[in-house]
Amino acid sequence: MKSACIFVMTVCFCLLCTFSLKAEQAVKVEYLKTAGPMALPFSDAARVGNILFLSGEIGVDHKTMKVVPGGIKEETRQTMENIKTTLEKYGSSMDNVFKCTVMIADMKEWSLMNEVYVTYFKKDRLPARSAIGANGLALGAKVEIECLATTDK
């Protein structure tokens, strides 16, 4: 019995040392930000290993920094184009997106948003997704979408 206890304690000690060494190895986080006309208080994305965490995007024309006109479908299209541009800028693509979170100001417009959203992904590669009904979004936007994607870097 005593030798079994010593064996278990030795295994636990070895596991603890292994986990402690792993914890001490720093994980590099890259904060990726494009210089722009407005000093926004967040990064476009952060890369941890080969995972890209995109900030939420809204349907803003980045030249004017205004939400595009035309309603939820046009805003969703612009939002997805902004996401696509950010992914490509940092070494990824729409094919590498594996998770999205959609924030929508009016859940009654869900199906209209979805009509545009699904066109940006292959039918057999739709990302996992969460949705939140929002009381208000930046610049009065109707939709905001954030994504996670893998990179080859």
Coordinates of N, CA and C in Angstrom, one line a residue:
M1 N 0.8 -1.2 0.0 CA 0.0 0.0 0.0 C 0.9 1.3 0.0
K2 N 1.9 1.2 0.8 CA 2.8 2.4 0.9 C 3.5 2.6 -0.4
S3 N 3.9 1.6 -1.1 CA 4.6 1.8 -2.4 C 3.6 2.3 -3.4
A4 N 2.4 1.9 -3.4 CA 1.4 2.4 -4.3 C 1.2 3.9 -4.1
C5 N 1.1 4.3 -2.8 CA 1.0 5.7 -2.5 C 2.2 6.5 -3.0
I6 N 3.4 6.0 -2.8 CA 4.6 6.7 -3.3 C 4.6 6.8 -4.8
F7 N 4.1 5.7 -5.5 CA 4.0 5.7 -7.0 C 3.1 6.8 -7.4
V8 N 1.9 6.9 -6.8 CA 0.9 7.9 -7.2 C 1.4 9.3 -7.0
M9 N 2.1 9.5 -5.8 CA 2.6 10.8 -5.5 C 3.7 11.2 -6.5
T10 N 4.5 10.2 -6.9 CA 5.6 10.5 -7.9 C 5.0 10.8 -9.2
V11 N 4.0 10.1 -9.7 CA 3.3 10.4 -11.0 C 2.7 11.8 -10.9
C12 N 2.0 12.1 -9.8 CA 1.4 13.5 -9.6 C 2.4 14.6 -9.7
F13 N 3.6 14.3 -9.0 CA 4.6 15.3 -9.0 C 5.2 15.5 -10.4
C14 N 5.4 14.5 -11.2 CA 5.9 14.6 -12.5 C 4.9 15.3 -13.4
L15 N 3.6 15.0 -13.3 CA 2.6 15.7 -14.0 C 2.6 17.2 -13.7
L16 N 2.7 17.5 -12.4 CA 2.7 18.9 -11.9 C 3.9 19.6 -12.5
C17 N 5.0 19.0 -12.5 CA 6.2 19.7 -13.1 C 6.1 19.9 -14.6
T18 N 5.5 18.9 -15.3 CA 5.3 19.1 -16.7 C 4.4 20.2 -17.0
F19 N 3.2 20.3 -16.3 CA 2.3 21.4 -16.5 C 2.9 22.7 -16.1
S20 N 3.7 22.8 -15.1 CA 4.3 24.0 -14.7 C 5.3 24.5 -15.7
L21 N 6.1 23.6 -16.3 CA 7.0 24.0 -17.4 C 6.3 24.5 -18.6
K22 N 5.2 23.9 -19.0 CA 4.4 24.3 -20.1 C 3.8 25.7 -19.8
A23 N 3.3 25.9 -18.6 CA 2.7 27.2 -18.3 C 3.7 28.4 -18.3
E24 N 5.0 28.0 -18.1 CA 6.0 29.1 -18.1 C 6.4 29.5 -19.5
Q25 N 6.1 28.6 -20.5 CA 6.4 28.9 -21.9 C 5.4 29.9 -22.3
A26 N 5.9 31.1 -22.6 CA 5.0 32.2 -23.0 C 4.3 32.0 -24.4
V27 N 3.0 32.2 -24.4 CA 2.3 32.2 -25.7 C 2.4 33.6 -26.3
K28 N 2.9 33.7 -27.5 CA 3.0 34.9 -28.2 C 1.7 35.4 -28.7
V29 N 1.3 36.6 -28.3 CA 0.1 37.2 -28.9 C 0.5 38.4 -29.7
E30 N 0.1 38.4 -31.0 CA 0.3 39.5 -31.9 C -0.9 40.4 -32.0
Y31 N -0.8 41.6 -31.8 CA -1.9 42.6 -31.9 C -1.8 43.2 -33.3
L32 N -2.7 43.0 -34.2 CA -2.7 43.4 -35.6 C -3.6 44.6 -35.8
K33 N -3.0 45.7 -36.2 CA -3.8 46.9 -36.4 C -3.4 47.7 -37.6
T34 N -4.3 48.1 -38.4 CA -4.0 48.9 -39.6 C -4.1 50.4 -39.2
A35 N -3.1 51.1 -39.6 CA -3.2 52.6 -39.4 C -4.3 53.1 -40.2
G36 N -5.1 54.0 -39.6 CA -6.2 54.5 -40.4 C -6.5 56.0 -40.0
P37 N -7.5 56.5 -40.6 CA -7.8 57.9 -40.3 C -8.3 58.2 -38.9
M38 N -9.0 57.1 -38.4 CA -9.5 57.3 -37.0 C -8.7 56.4 -36.1
A39 N -8.3 56.9 -34.9 CA -7.6 56.1 -34.0 C -8.6 55.3 -33.1
L40 N -8.9 54.1 -33.6 CA -9.9 53.2 -32.9 C -9.2 52.5 -31.8
P41 N -9.9 52.4 -30.6 CA -9.3 51.8 -29.4 C -9.2 50.3 -29.4
F42 N -9.0 49.6 -30.5 CA -8.9 48.2 -30.5 C -8.1 47.8 -31.8
S43 N -7.6 46.5 -31.8 CA -6.9 46.0 -32.9 C -7.9 45.4 -33.9
D44 N -7.5 45.3 -35.2 CA -8.3 44.6 -36.2 C -8.4 43.2 -35.8
A45 N -7.3 42.6 -35.3 CA -7.3 41.2 -35.0 C -6.2 40.9 -34.0
A46 N -6.2 39.8 -33.4 CA -5.1 39.3 -32.6 C -4.8 37.9 -33.1
R47 N -3.5 37.6 -33.2 CA -3.1 36.2 -33.6 C -2.4 35.5 -32.4
V48 N -2.9 34.3 -32.1 CA -2.3 33.5 -31.0 C -2.0 32.2 -31.7
G49 N -0.8 31.9 -31.9 CA -0.4 30.7 -32.6 C -0.9 30.8 -34.0
N50 N -1.7 29.9 -34.5 CA -2.2 30.0 -35.9 C -3.7 30.3 -35.8
I51 N -4.2 30.9 -34.7 CA -5.6 31.3 -34.6 C -5.7 32.8 -34.7
L52 N -6.6 33.3 -35.6 CA -6.8 34.7 -35.8 C -8.1 35.1 -35.1
F53 N -8.1 36.0 -34.2 CA -9.3 36.5 -33.5 C -9.7 37.8 -34.1
L54 N -10.7 37.9 -34.9 CA -11.1 39.2 -35.5 C -11.9 40.0 -34.6
S55 N -11.7 41.3 -34.5 CA -12.7 42.2 -33.9 C -14.0 42.2 -34.6
G56 N -15.1 42.6 -34.0 CA -16.3 42.6 -34.6 C -16.3 43.7 -35.8
E57 N -16.9 43.3 -36.9 CA -17.0 44.2 -38.0 C -18.4 44.6 -38.2
I58 N -18.6 45.8 -38.7 CA -19.9 46.3 -39.0 C -19.8 46.7 -40.5
G59 N -21.0 47.1 -41.1 CA -21.0 47.4 -42.5 C -20.6 48.8 -42.8
V60 N -19.3 49.1 -42.5 CA -18.8 50.4 -42.7 C -17.9 50.4 -43.9
D61 N -18.1 51.5 -44.7 CA -17.2 51.7 -45.8 C -16.0 52.4 -45.2
H62 N -14.8 51.7 -45.2 CA -13.6 52.2 -44.5 C -13.1 53.5 -45.1
K63 N -13.5 53.9 -46.3 CA -13.0 55.1 -46.9 C -13.8 56.3 -46.2
T64 N -15.1 56.1 -45.9 CA -15.9 57.2 -45.4 C -16.1 57.0 -43.9
M65 N -15.9 55.8 -43.4 CA -16.1 55.5 -42.0 C -17.6 55.7 -41.6
K66 N -18.5 55.4 -42.6 CA -19.9 55.5 -42.4 C -20.5 54.2 -42.8
V67 N -21.6 53.8 -42.1 CA -22.4 52.6 -42.4 C -23.0 52.8 -43.8
V68 N -22.8 51.7 -44.6 CA -23.4 51.8 -46.0 C -24.9 51.9 -46.0
P69 N -25.5 52.6 -46.9 CA -27.0 52.7 -47.0 C -27.5 51.4 -47.6
G70 N -28.8 51.2 -47.4 CA -29.5 50.1 -48.1 C -30.1 49.0 -47.3
G71 N -29.9 49.1 -45.9 CA -30.6 48.2 -45.1 C -29.7 47.0 -44.7
I72 N -30.3 46.0 -44.0 CA -29.6 44.9 -43.4 C -28.8 44.1 -44.4
K73 N -29.3 43.9 -45.6 CA -28.6 43.1 -46.6 C -27.3 43.8 -47.1
E74 N -27.4 45.0 -47.4 CA -26.2 45.8 -47.8 C -25.2 45.9 -46.7
E75 N -25.7 46.1 -45.5 CA -24.8 46.1 -44.3 C -24.1 44.8 -44.1
T76 N -24.9 43.7 -44.2 CA -24.3 42.4 -44.1 C -23.2 42.1 -45.1
R77 N -23.5 42.5 -46.4 CA -22.6 42.3 -47.5 C -21.3 43.1 -47.2
Q78 N -21.4 44.3 -46.8 CA -20.2 45.1 -46.5 C -19.5 44.6 -45.3
T79 N -20.2 44.1 -44.3 CA -19.6 43.5 -43.1 C -18.7 42.3 -43.5
M80 N -19.3 41.4 -44.3 CA -18.6 40.2 -44.8 C -17.4 40.6 -45.7
E81 N -17.5 41.6 -46.5 CA -16.4 42.1 -47.3 C -15.3 42.6 -46.4
N82 N -15.6 43.3 -45.3 CA -14.7 43.8 -44.4 C -13.9 42.7 -43.7
I83 N -14.7 41.6 -43.3 CA -14.1 40.4 -42.7 C -13.2 39.8 -43.6
K84 N -13.6 39.6 -44.9 CA -12.8 38.9 -45.9 C -11.5 39.7 -46.1
T85 N -11.5 41.0 -46.2 CA -10.3 41.8 -46.3 C -9.4 41.7 -45.2
T86 N -9.9 41.7 -44.0 CA -9.1 41.6 -42.8 C -8.4 40.2 -42.7
L87 N -9.2 39.2 -43.0 CA -8.6 37.8 -43.0 C -7.5 37.7 -44.0
E88 N -7.7 38.2 -45.2 CA -6.7 38.1 -46.3 C -5.4 38.9 -45.9
K89 N -5.7 40.1 -45.3 CA -4.5 40.9 -44.9 C -3.6 40.2 -43.9
Y90 N -4.2 39.4 -43.1 CA -3.4 38.7 -42.0 C -3.2 37.2 -42.3
G91 N -3.3 36.8 -43.5 CA -2.8 35.5 -43.9 C -3.9 34.4 -43.7
S92 N -5.2 34.7 -43.9 CA -6.2 33.7 -43.8 C -7.2 33.9 -44.9
S93 N -8.4 33.3 -44.8 CA -9.4 33.4 -45.8 C -10.7 33.0 -45.2
M94 N -11.8 33.2 -46.0 CA -13.1 32.8 -45.5 C -13.2 31.3 -45.4
D95 N -12.4 30.5 -46.1 CA -12.4 29.1 -46.0 C -11.8 28.6 -44.6
N96 N -11.1 29.5 -44.0 CA -10.5 29.1 -42.7 C -11.3 29.6 -41.5
V97 N -12.4 30.2 -41.7 CA -13.2 30.7 -40.6 C -14.0 29.5 -40.0
F98 N -13.8 29.3 -38.7 CA -14.5 28.2 -38.0 C -15.5 28.6 -37.0
K99 N -15.6 29.9 -36.6 CA -16.6 30.3 -35.6 C -16.9 31.8 -35.9
C100 N -18.2 32.1 -35.8 CA -18.6 33.5 -35.9 C -19.6 33.8 -34.8
T101 N -19.7 35.0 -34.4 CA -20.7 35.5 -33.5 C -21.4 36.7 -34.2
V102 N -22.7 36.6 -34.3 CA -23.5 37.6 -35.0 C -24.3 38.4 -34.0
M103 N -24.2 39.7 -34.0 CA -25.0 40.6 -33.2 C -25.9 41.4 -34.1
I104 N -27.2 41.3 -33.9 CA -28.1 41.9 -34.8 C -29.1 42.8 -34.0
A105 N -29.3 44.0 -34.6 CA -30.2 45.0 -33.8 C -31.6 44.6 -33.8
D106 N -32.1 43.9 -34.9 CA -33.5 43.5 -35.0 C -33.6 42.1 -35.5
M107 N -34.0 41.2 -34.5 CA -34.0 39.7 -34.9 C -35.1 39.5 -36.0
K108 N -35.9 40.4 -36.3 CA -36.9 40.2 -37.4 C -36.2 40.2 -38.7
E109 N -35.0 40.8 -38.7 CA -34.2 40.8 -40.0 C -33.2 39.7 -40.1
W110 N -33.3 38.7 -39.2 CA -32.4 37.5 -39.2 C -32.3 36.8 -40.5
S111 N -33.4 36.5 -41.1 CA -33.4 35.8 -42.4 C -32.8 36.6 -43.5
L112 N -33.0 37.9 -43.5 CA -32.4 38.7 -44.5 C -30.9 38.8 -44.4
M113 N -30.4 38.9 -43.2 CA -29.0 38.8 -42.9 C -28.4 37.5 -43.3
N114 N -29.1 36.4 -43.0 CA -28.6 35.0 -43.4 C -28.5 34.8 -44.9
E115 N -29.4 35.4 -45.6 CA -29.4 35.3 -47.1 C -28.0 35.7 -47.6
V116 N -27.5 36.8 -47.1 CA -26.2 37.3 -47.6 C -25.0 36.5 -46.9
Y117 N -25.1 36.3 -45.6 CA -24.1 35.7 -44.8 C -23.6 34.3 -45.4
V118 N -24.6 33.5 -45.7 CA -24.3 32.1 -46.2 C -23.5 32.1 -47.6
T119 N -23.7 33.2 -48.3 CA -23.0 33.2 -49.6 C -21.5 33.4 -49.5
Y120 N -21.0 33.7 -48.3 CA -19.6 33.9 -48.1 C -18.8 32.6 -47.7
F121 N -19.6 31.5 -47.6 CA -19.0 30.2 -47.1 C -19.4 29.1 -48.0
K122 N -18.6 28.1 -48.2 CA -19.0 26.9 -48.9 C -20.0 26.2 -48.1
K123 N -21.0 25.6 -48.8 CA -22.1 24.9 -48.1 C -21.7 23.9 -47.1
D124 N -20.6 23.2 -47.4 CA -20.2 22.1 -46.5 C -19.1 22.7 -45.4
R125 N -18.9 24.0 -45.4 CA -18.0 24.5 -44.4 C -18.5 25.8 -43.7
L126 N -19.8 25.7 -43.3 CA -20.4 26.8 -42.6 C -19.8 26.8 -41.1
P127 N -19.3 27.9 -40.7 CA -18.7 28.0 -39.4 C -19.7 27.7 -38.3
A128 N -19.2 27.3 -37.1 CA -20.1 27.3 -35.9 C -20.5 28.8 -35.7
R129 N -21.7 29.0 -35.1 CA -22.1 30.4 -35.0 C -23.0 30.6 -33.7
S130 N -22.9 31.7 -33.1 CA -23.7 32.2 -32.1 C -24.4 33.5 -32.5
A131 N -25.5 33.8 -31.9 CA -26.2 35.0 -32.3 C -26.7 35.7 -31.0
I132 N -26.7 37.0 -31.1 CA -27.1 37.8 -30.0 C -28.0 39.0 -30.5
G133 N -29.2 39.1 -30.0 CA -30.0 40.3 -30.3 C -29.4 41.5 -29.5
A134 N -29.2 42.6 -30.2 CA -28.5 43.7 -29.6 C -29.4 44.9 -29.5
N135 N -29.2 45.7 -28.4 CA -30.0 46.9 -28.2 C -29.5 48.1 -28.9
G136 N -28.2 48.0 -29.3 CA -27.6 49.0 -30.1 C -26.2 48.6 -30.5
L137 N -25.8 49.0 -31.7 CA -24.5 48.6 -32.2 C -23.7 49.9 -32.6
A138 N -22.4 49.9 -32.7 CA -21.6 51.0 -33.0 C -22.1 51.7 -34.3
L139 N -22.1 53.0 -34.3 CA -22.5 53.8 -35.5 C -24.0 53.6 -36.0
G140 N -24.8 53.0 -35.1 CA -26.2 52.7 -35.5 C -26.3 51.5 -36.4
A141 N -25.3 50.7 -36.5 CA -25.3 49.5 -37.5 C -26.4 48.6 -37.1
K142 N -26.8 47.8 -38.1 CA -27.9 46.8 -37.9 C -27.3 45.5 -37.6
V143 N -26.0 45.2 -38.0 CA -25.4 43.9 -37.7 C -23.9 44.1 -37.5
E144 N -23.4 43.3 -36.6 CA -21.9 43.2 -36.3 C -21.6 41.7 -36.2
I145 N -20.5 41.4 -36.9 CA -20.1 40.0 -36.9 C -18.6 39.9 -36.5
E146 N -18.2 39.0 -35.6 CA -16.8 38.7 -35.3 C -16.6 37.2 -35.6
C147 N -15.3 37.0 -36.0 CA -15.0 35.6 -36.5 C -13.6 35.2 -35.9
L148 N -13.5 33.8 -35.8 CA -12.2 33.2 -35.5 C -11.8 32.4 -36.7
A149 N -10.6 32.4 -37.1 CA -10.1 31.6 -38.2 C -8.7 31.1 -38.0
T150 N -8.3 30.1 -38.7 CA -6.9 29.6 -38.7 C -6.1 30.3 -39.7
T151 N -4.8 30.3 -39.5 CA -3.9 30.9 -40.5 C -2.8 29.8 -40.8
D152 N -2.1 30.1 -41.8 CA -0.9 29.2 -42.2 C 0.4 29.7 -41.5
K153 N 0.3 30.8 -40.9 CA 1.5 31.5 -40.3 C 1.8 30.9 -38.9

